Amino acid sequence: MKILKGHHGNCCCGKIRGFGRRITPARHAVLDTLSTRGEHLTAEDVFKASSRRYPNIGLATVYRTLELFTKLGMVSKLDTGDDKARYEFADGPHAKGHHHHLVCTSCRRIVDYTDFIKEEMDLLRKTEEGLSKKYGFKINSHVMQFYGLCRDCAR
Amino acid sequence: MKILKGHHGNCCCGKIRGFGRRITPARHAVLDTLSTRGEHLTAEDVFKASSRRYPNIGLATVYRTLELFTKLGMVSKLDTGDDKARYEFADGPHAKGHHHHLVCTSCRRIVDYTDFIKEEMDLLRKTEEGLSKKYGFKINSHVMQFYGLCRDCAR
DNA sequence: AACATAATTGAGAACCATTCTCAATTATAT
DNA sequence: ATATAATTGAGAATGGTTCTCAATTATGTT
Ligand SMILES: [Zn+2]
Ligand SMILES: [Zn+2]
Ligand SMILES: [Zn+2]
Ligand SMILES: [Zn+2]
């Protein structure tokens, strides 16, 4: 497979190379998928969509790639309570910006919301600082998520 | 097994009966375990501890019981990112009060904190209301959790 | 107390998302 | 072009959780 240099901007390739990791067709395919298909994709979703561009890609590679991207901070992995991890671009050129999630426990619909995000982030920052000081933790991430029933599922 | 009536207060038995479910030795054993052993127990933890009081209990029953108690709102199930659900008494007579969690991603230590809980609950309430109105969700629960490295794991 | 009935149970099999293994392939620096 | 280590695909393995089903038991009724 031909690798289109610069297709995703230099940010991603640079970031990958910066960690001594290689640019490969499989990684490009996953990158493509994450930027063109919607958000909150399961590994299976990513596998299927990436297979279209790069038919030989294996599911294990998709998992490894998503894990790598998550470790590099390019992707965020989220748990919505149904035993399947979901992935989306983290903040960055392809991302929507920082948001939190509202999840329907019946149909699994996921709403990205940014309402209140300012207050939430302020409180999170303040809390992180306080907890960090009091309990001696080096805090790396947080989860803030709401669960309920969407309009369709509620009636 | 002898069932000690009232041992756990009438609240739990009443709640269980109120839903047309039966009081059984297995359920009592799980209730005992949850109230005497610490918090954040895995199903396996609950199984082992409950087996001491009631040797014939089966793992599947523990899962079913924890699921039931969670549905009845007596227990809360939490995910701390290691593919094993944890369980603890929810708010109510046996609970310490509502709290959030700080999780060490290395040693899996879990700190219950109540610092900032007032501000957090205020914001959560406000956010729930706003999201509920804007997106038409009937919100039932939330997760607010911090991940990081504890002092021992950080060095 | 004995009965009827549906709920509950234990044991093990099944499930399924994810991780592991390993030989073959390939990106990258020289 | 060559050497090297990283990466890969395929399938097996893992492990927490759920399912199946015949046997047992809690509970209300007689
Ligand atoms: Zn829904
Ligand atoms: Zn999102
Ligand atoms: Zn730790
Ligand atoms: Zn807790």
PDB file of C-alpha atoms (C1' of nucleotides) in Angstrom, chain B residues 21-22 24 26-27 54 56-58 60-61 64-65, chain C residues 4-13 17-19:
ATOM      1  CA  ARG B  21     -37.906 -11.389  45.175  1.00  0.00           C
ATOM      2  CA  ARG B  22     -37.063 -13.922  47.869  1.00  0.00           C
ATOM      3  CA  THR B  24     -32.268 -16.669  50.491  1.00  0.00           C
ATOM      4  CA  ALA B  26     -27.018 -16.934  49.263  1.00  0.00           C
ATOM      5  CA  ARG B  27     -28.345 -13.388  49.236  1.00  0.00           C
ATOM      6  CA  TYR B  54     -22.097 -20.398  53.043  1.00  0.00           C
ATOM      7  CA  ASN B  56     -22.178 -24.118  48.772  1.00  0.00           C
ATOM      8  CA  ILE B  57     -22.648 -20.759  47.142  1.00  0.00           C
ATOM      9  CA  GLY B  58     -21.852 -20.669  43.429  1.00  0.00           C
ATOM     10  CA  ALA B  60     -22.971 -17.555  39.102  1.00  0.00           C
ATOM     11  CA  THR B  61     -25.259 -16.891  42.029  1.00  0.00           C
ATOM     12  CA  ARG B  64     -26.819 -12.801  39.818  1.00  0.00           C
ATOM     13  CA  THR B  65     -27.128 -11.471  43.329  1.00  0.00           C
TER      14      THR B  65
ATOM     15  C1'  DA C   4     -48.325 -26.215  45.020  1.00  0.00           C
ATOM     16  C1'  DT C   5     -45.792 -23.042  42.425  1.00  0.00           C
ATOM     17  C1'  DA C   6     -42.591 -20.222  40.758  1.00  0.00           C
ATOM     18  C1'  DA C   7     -38.165 -18.383  42.087  1.00  0.00           C
ATOM     19  C1'  DT C   8     -33.604 -19.596  42.903  1.00  0.00           C
ATOM     20  C1'  DT C   9     -29.653 -22.321  42.841  1.00  0.00           C
ATOM     21  C1'  DG C  10     -24.943 -24.743  41.635  1.00  0.00           C
ATOM     22  C1'  DA C  11     -22.118 -26.650  38.160  1.00  0.00           C
ATOM     23  C1'  DG C  12     -20.261 -26.391  34.134  1.00  0.00           C
ATOM     24  C1'  DA C  13     -20.478 -24.967  29.398  1.00  0.00           C
ATOM     25  C1'  DA C  17     -13.871  -8.830  23.757  1.00  0.00           C
ATOM     26  C1'  DT C  18      -9.225  -8.630  24.167  1.00  0.00           C
ATOM     27  C1'  DT C  19      -4.461 -10.302  24.437  1.00  0.00           C
TER      28       DT C  19
END
